[in-house]
Short mmCIF file of C-alpha atoms and ligand atoms in Angstrom, two decimals:
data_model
loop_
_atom_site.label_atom_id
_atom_site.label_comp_id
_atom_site.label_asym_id
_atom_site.label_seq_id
_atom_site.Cartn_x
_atom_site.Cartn_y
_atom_site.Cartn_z
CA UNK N 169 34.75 -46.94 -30.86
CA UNK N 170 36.54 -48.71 -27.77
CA UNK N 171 33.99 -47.83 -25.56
CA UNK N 172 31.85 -49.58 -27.59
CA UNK N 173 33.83 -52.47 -27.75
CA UNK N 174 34.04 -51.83 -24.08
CA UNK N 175 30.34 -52.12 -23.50
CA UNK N 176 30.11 -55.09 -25.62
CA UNK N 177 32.44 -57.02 -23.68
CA UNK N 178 31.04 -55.81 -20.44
CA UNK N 179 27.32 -57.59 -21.91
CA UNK N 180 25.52 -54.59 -22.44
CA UNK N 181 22.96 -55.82 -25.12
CA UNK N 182 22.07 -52.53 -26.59
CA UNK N 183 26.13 -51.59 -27.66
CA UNK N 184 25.88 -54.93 -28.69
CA UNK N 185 22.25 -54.86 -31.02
CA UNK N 186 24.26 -51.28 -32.01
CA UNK N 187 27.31 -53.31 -33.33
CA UNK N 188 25.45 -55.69 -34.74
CA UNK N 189 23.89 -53.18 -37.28
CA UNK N 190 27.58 -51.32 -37.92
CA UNK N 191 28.91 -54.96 -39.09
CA UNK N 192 25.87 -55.93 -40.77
CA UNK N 193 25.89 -52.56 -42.51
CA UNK N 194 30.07 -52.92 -43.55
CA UNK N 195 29.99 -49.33 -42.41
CA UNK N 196 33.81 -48.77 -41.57
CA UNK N 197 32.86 -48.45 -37.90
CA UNK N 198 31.76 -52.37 -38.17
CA UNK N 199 35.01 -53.04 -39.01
CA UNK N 200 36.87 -51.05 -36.59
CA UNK N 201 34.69 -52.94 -33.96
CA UNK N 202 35.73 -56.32 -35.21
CA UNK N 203 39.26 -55.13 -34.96
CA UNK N 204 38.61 -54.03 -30.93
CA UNK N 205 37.07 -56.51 -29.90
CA UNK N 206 39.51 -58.77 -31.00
CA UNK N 207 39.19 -62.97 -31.40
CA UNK N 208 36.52 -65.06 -29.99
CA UNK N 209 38.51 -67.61 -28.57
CA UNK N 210 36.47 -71.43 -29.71
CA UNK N 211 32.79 -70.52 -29.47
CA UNK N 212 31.38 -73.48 -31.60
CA UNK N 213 29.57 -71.96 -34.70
CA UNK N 214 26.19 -74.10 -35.11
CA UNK N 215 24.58 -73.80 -38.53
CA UNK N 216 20.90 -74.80 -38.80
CA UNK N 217 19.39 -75.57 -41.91
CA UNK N 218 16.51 -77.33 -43.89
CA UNK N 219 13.18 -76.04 -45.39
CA UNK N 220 10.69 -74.37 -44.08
CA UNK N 221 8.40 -75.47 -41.56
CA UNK N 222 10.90 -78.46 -40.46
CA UNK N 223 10.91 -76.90 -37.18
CA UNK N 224 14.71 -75.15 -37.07
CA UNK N 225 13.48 -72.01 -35.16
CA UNK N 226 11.31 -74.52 -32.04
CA UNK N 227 14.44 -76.27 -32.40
CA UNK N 228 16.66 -73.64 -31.83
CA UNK N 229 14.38 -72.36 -29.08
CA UNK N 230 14.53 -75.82 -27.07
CA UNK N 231 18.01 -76.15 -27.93
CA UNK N 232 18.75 -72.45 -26.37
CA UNK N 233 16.53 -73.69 -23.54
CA UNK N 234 19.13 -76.38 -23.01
CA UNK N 235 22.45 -74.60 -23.11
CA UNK N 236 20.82 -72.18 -20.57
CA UNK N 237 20.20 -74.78 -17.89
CA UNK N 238 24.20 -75.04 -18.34
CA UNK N 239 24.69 -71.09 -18.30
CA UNK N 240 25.69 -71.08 -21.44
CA UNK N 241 25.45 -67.89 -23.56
CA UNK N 242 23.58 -68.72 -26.53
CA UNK N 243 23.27 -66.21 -29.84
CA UNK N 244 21.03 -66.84 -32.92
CA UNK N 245 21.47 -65.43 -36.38
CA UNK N 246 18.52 -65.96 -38.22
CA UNK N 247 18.96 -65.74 -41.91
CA UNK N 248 16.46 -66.09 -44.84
CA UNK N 249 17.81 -64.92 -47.96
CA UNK N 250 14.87 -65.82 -49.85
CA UNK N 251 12.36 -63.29 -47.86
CA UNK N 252 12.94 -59.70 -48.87
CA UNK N 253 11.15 -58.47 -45.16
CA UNK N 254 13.89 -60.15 -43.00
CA UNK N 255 14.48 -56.73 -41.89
CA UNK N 256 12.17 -57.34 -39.15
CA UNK N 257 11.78 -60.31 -37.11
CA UNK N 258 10.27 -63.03 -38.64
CA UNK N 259 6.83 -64.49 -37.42
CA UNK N 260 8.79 -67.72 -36.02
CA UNK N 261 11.49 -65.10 -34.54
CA UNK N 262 8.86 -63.24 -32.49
CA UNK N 263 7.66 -66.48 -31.04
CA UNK N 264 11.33 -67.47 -30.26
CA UNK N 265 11.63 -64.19 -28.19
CA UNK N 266 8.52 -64.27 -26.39
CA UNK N 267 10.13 -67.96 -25.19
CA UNK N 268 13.28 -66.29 -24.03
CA UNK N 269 12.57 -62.55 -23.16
CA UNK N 270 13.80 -61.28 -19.88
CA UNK N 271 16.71 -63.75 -20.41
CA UNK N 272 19.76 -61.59 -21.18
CA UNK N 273 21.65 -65.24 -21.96
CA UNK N 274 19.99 -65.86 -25.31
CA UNK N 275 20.54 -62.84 -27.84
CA UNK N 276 18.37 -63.15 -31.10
CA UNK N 277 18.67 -60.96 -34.45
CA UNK N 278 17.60 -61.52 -37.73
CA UNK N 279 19.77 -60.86 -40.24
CA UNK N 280 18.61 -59.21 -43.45
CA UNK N 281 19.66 -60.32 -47.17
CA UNK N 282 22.08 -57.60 -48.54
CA UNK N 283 21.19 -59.48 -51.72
CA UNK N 284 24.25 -60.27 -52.80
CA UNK N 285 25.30 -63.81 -52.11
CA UNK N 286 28.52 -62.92 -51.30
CA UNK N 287 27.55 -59.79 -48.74
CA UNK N 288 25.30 -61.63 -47.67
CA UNK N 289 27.73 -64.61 -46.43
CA UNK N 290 30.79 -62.46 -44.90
CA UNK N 291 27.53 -60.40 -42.78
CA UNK N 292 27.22 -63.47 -41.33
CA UNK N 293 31.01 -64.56 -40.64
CA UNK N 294 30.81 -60.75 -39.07
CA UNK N 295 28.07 -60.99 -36.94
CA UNK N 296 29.00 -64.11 -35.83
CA UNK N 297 32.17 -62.72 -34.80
CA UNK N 298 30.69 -60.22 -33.13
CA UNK N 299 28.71 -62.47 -30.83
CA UNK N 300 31.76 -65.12 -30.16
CA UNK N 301 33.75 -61.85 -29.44
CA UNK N 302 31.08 -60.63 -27.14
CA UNK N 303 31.24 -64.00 -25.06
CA UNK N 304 27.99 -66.10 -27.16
CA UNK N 305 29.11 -69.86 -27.20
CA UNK N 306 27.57 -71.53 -29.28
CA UNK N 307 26.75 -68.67 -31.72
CA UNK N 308 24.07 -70.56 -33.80
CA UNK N 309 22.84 -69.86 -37.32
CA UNK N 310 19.45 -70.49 -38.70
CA UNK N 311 19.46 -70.63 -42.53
CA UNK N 312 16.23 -71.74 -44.55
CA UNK N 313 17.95 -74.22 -46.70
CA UNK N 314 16.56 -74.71 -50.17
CA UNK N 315 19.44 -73.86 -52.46
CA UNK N 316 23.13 -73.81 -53.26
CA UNK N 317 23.23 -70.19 -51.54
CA UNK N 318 22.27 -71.66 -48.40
CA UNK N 319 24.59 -73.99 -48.71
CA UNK N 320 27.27 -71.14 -49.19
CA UNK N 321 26.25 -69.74 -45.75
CA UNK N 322 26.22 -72.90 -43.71
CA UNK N 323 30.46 -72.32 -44.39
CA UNK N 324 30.13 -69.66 -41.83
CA UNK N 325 29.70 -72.69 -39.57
CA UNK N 326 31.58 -74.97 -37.76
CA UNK N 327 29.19 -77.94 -37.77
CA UNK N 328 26.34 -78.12 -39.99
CA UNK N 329 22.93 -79.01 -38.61
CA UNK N 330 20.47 -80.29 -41.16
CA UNK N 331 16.75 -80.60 -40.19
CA UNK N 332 13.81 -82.74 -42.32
CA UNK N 333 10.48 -83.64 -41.23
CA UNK N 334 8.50 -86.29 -42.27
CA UNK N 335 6.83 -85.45 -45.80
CA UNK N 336 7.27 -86.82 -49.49
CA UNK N 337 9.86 -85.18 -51.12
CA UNK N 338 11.70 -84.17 -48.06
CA UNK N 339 15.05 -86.31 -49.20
CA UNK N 340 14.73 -85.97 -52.42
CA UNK N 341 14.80 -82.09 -52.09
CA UNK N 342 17.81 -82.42 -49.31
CA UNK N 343 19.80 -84.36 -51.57
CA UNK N 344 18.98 -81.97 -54.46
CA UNK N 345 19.92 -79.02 -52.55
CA UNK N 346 23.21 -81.03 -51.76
CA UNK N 347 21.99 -80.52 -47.84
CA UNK N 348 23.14 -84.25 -46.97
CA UNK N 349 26.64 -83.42 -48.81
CA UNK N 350 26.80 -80.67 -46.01
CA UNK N 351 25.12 -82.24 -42.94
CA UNK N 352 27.65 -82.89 -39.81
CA UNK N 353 24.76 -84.17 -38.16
CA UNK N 354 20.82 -84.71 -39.78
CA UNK N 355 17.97 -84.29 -37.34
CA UNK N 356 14.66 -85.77 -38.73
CA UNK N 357 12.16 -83.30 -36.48
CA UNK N 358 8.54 -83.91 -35.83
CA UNK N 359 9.07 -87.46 -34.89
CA UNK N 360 5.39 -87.32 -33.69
CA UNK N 361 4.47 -87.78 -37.00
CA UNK N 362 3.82 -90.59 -39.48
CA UNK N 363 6.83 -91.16 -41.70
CA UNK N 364 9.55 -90.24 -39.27
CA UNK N 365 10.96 -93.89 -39.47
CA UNK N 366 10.75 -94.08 -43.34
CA UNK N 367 12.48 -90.86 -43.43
CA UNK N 368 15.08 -92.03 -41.19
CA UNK N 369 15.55 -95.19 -42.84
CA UNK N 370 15.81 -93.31 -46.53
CA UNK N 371 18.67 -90.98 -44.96
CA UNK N 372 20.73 -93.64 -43.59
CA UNK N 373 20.82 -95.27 -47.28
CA UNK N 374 21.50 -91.70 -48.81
CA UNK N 375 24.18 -91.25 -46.29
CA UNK N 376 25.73 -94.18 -47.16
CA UNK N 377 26.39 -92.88 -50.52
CA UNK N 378 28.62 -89.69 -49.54
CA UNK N 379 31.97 -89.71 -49.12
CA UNK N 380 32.19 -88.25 -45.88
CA UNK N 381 31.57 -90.40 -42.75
CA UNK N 382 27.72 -91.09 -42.29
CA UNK N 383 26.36 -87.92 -39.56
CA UNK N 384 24.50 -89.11 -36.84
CA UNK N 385 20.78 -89.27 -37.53
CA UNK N 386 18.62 -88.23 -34.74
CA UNK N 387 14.83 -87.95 -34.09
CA UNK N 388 13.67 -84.73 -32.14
CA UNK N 389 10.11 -83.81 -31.24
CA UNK N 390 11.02 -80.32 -31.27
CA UNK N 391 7.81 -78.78 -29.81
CA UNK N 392 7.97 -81.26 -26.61
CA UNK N 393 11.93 -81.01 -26.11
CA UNK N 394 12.24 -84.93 -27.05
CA UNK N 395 15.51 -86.39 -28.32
CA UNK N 396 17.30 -82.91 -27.40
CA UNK N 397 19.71 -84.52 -25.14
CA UNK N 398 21.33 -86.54 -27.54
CA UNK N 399 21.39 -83.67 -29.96
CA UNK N 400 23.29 -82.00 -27.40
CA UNK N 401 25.70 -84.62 -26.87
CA UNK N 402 26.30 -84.90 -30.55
CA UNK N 403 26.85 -80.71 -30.57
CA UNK N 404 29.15 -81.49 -27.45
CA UNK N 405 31.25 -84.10 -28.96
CA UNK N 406 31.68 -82.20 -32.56
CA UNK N 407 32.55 -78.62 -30.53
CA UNK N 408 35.26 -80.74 -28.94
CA UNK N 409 36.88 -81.82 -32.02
CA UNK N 410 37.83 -85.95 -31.20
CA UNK N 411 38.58 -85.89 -34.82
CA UNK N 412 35.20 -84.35 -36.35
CA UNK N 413 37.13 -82.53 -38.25
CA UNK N 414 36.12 -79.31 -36.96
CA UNK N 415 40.21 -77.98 -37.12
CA UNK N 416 39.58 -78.80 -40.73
CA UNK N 417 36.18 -76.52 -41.18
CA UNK N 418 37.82 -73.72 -39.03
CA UNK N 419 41.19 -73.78 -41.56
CA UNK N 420 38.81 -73.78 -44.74
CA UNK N 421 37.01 -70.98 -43.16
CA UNK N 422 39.78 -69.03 -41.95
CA UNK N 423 41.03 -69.06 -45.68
CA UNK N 424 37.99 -68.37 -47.65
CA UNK N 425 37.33 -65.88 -44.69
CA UNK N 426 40.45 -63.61 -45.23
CA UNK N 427 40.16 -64.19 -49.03
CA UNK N 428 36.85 -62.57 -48.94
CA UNK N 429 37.56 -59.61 -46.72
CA UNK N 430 40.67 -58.76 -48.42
CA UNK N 431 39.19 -58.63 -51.70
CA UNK N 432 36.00 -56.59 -50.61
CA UNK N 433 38.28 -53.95 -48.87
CA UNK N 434 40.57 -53.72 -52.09
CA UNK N 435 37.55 -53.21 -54.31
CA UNK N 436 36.13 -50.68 -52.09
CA UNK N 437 39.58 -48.99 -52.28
CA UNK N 438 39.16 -49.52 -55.79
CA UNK N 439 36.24 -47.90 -56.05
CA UNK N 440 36.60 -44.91 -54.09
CA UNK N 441 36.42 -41.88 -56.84
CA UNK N 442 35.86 -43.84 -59.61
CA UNK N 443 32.71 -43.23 -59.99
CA UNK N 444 32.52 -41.16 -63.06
CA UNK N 445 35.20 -43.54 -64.63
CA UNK N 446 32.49 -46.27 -64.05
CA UNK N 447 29.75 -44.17 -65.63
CA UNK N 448 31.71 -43.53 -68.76
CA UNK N 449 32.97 -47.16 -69.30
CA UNK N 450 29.85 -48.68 -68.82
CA UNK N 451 27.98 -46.45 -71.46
CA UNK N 452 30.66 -46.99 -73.55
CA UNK N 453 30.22 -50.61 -73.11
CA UNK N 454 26.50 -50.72 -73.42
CA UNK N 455 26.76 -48.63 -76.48
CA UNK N 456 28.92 -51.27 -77.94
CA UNK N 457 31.96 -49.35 -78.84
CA UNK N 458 34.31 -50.92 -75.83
CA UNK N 459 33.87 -54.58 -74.77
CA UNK N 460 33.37 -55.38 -71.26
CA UNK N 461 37.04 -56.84 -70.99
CA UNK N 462 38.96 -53.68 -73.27
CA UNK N 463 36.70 -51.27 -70.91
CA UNK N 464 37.53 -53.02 -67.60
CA UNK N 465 41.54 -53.37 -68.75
CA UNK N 466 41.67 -49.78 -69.36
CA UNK N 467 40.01 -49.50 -65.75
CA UNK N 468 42.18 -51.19 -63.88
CA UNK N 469 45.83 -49.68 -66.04
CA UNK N 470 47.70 -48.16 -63.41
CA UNK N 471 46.35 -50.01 -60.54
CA UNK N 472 48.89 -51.80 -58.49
CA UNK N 473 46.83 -53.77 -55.87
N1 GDP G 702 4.18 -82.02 -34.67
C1 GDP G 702 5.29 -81.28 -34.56
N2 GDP G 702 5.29 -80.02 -34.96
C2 GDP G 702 6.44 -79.30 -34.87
C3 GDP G 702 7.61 -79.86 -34.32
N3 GDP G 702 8.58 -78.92 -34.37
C4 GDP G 702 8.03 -77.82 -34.90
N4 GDP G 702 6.73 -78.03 -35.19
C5 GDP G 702 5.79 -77.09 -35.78
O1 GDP G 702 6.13 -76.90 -37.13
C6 GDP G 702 5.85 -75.56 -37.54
C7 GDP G 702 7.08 -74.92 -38.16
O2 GDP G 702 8.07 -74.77 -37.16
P1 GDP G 702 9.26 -73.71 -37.29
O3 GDP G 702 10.14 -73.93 -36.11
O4 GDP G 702 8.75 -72.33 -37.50
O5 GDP G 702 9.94 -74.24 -38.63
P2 GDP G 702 11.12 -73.56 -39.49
O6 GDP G 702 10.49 -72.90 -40.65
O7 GDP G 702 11.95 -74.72 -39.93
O8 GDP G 702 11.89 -72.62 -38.61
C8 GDP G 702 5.38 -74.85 -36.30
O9 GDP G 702 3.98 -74.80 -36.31
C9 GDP G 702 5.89 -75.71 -35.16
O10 GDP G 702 5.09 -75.61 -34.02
C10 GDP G 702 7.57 -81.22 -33.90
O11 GDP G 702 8.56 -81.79 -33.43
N5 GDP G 702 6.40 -81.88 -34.04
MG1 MG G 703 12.46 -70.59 -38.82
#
């Protein structure tokens, strides 16, 4: 397994596509991997979010094009939970690596739902990993946001990027989704169009609302690279912490991070030969003679962990 943390390290894209699919997988391989390769070091976690069709993925694109001009290694985790085909690369995906094939600087995967909310999240701290480990700074994180799920996932990030277009309904549905509770900074994308300013105009009162610091609000014409540069800085000037409170994010992730992991490799311990044990209790439980909380007591007697 070293020499394929070996390769990894040494940029070979096809170790690292084969890592990718061991941590995405939790195969116990994935994990030995992480544990090679080691930390990171600061690469600046980007989350993307919004609904569909705001323009995330040209976003991303441009955005990659602009971190490349400044040899900057750029990976992109594309997530959509609420598209069971994810296995394969999304339509917007394809277009993304047309834009940037033959450049070994940007690395692309989509990431497919495990279903579980929960799997589904620590994949993502994994792969992430994986790609900060392998040298990817920033390691960014496209996530169709529409729900409190996709809120879960924009955790794995250190700054939350939250992109509307113009469109009635557009707030409304952000606020809903608690996207502007999450938003380190809100992009309002297709500025082109009618309604960019209105939309602008309604986010600055609904930021006024939270708690947290208004984000910057910025207006990007995604398809023509407009307003990109001060996107950037505003990236820039989060990554380098002047009290964004990105040491903050990091701690809270750190935490949940370890919480998660730990659990999930006790319960697989748990697990392990208990199969028949399950079996039994749960027929027992659907047949009503045990409840769920006598069967699962008697389960866990004897188990120290
Ligand atoms: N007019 C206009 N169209 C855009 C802009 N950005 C993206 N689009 C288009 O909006 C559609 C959805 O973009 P996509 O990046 O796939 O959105 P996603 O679903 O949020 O990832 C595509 O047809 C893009 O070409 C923009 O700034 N202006
Ligand atoms: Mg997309």
């Amino acid at each position: 397994m070293s020499s394929l943390a070996d390769d990894i390290r040494a940029g070979d894209r096809r170790a690292l596509a084969r890592g990718l699919t061991l941590v995405e997988n939790d195969l116990a391989a994935g994990r030995d991997l992480l544990v090679a390769l080691g930390a990171g070091g600061g690469a600046h976690r980007i989350g993307i979010t919004g609904p569909p069709g705001a323009g995330k993925s040209t976003l991303v694109s441009a955005l990659a094009a602009m971190w490349r001009r400044e040899d900057r290694q750029v990976g992109v985790l594309a997530v959509d939970p609420s598209s069971p085909f994810t296995g394969g690369a999304l339509l917007g995906d394809r277009i993304r690596m047309l834009t940037h094939s033959g450049d070994d600087g940007v690395f692309i995967r989509s990431l497919a739902s495990r279903g579980a909310l929960g799997g589904l999240a620590v994949g993502i701290y994994d792969a992430a990993d994986l790609l900060a480990a392998a040298g990817f700074d920033p390691v960014v994180i496209e996530t169709v946001g529409v729900g409190q799920g996709e809120v879960e996932i924009c955790r794995a990030a250190d700054t939350t990027v939250v992109v509307l277009a113009p469109g009635a309904g557009d707030v409304v549905q952000g606020m809903k989704a608690g996207l502007l509770e999450i938003a380190d900074v809100l992009v309002v994308n297709q500025a082109d169009r009618e309604g960019a300013d209105g939309l602008v105009s309604a986010l600055e009162s609904a930021a006024e609302l939270r708690d947290a610091p208004a984000p910057p609000i910025l207006k990007t014409v995604a398809t023509r690279s407009e307003g990109l540069e001060a996107l950037c800085a505003a990236l820039d000037a989060r990554g380098a912490d002047a009290g964004s409170g990105l040491a903050e994010r990091r701690l809270d992730r750190a935490r949940a991070r370890l919480r998660a992991t730990v659990d999930g490799r006790r319960a697989d311990r748990f697990w392990e030969g208990r199969s028949d044990a399950l079996e039994a209790a749960a027929r027992a439980v659907a047949a009503g003679e045990r409840s769920a909380e006598q069967a699962a007591t008697e389960l866990l007697e004897g188990d120290d962990a």
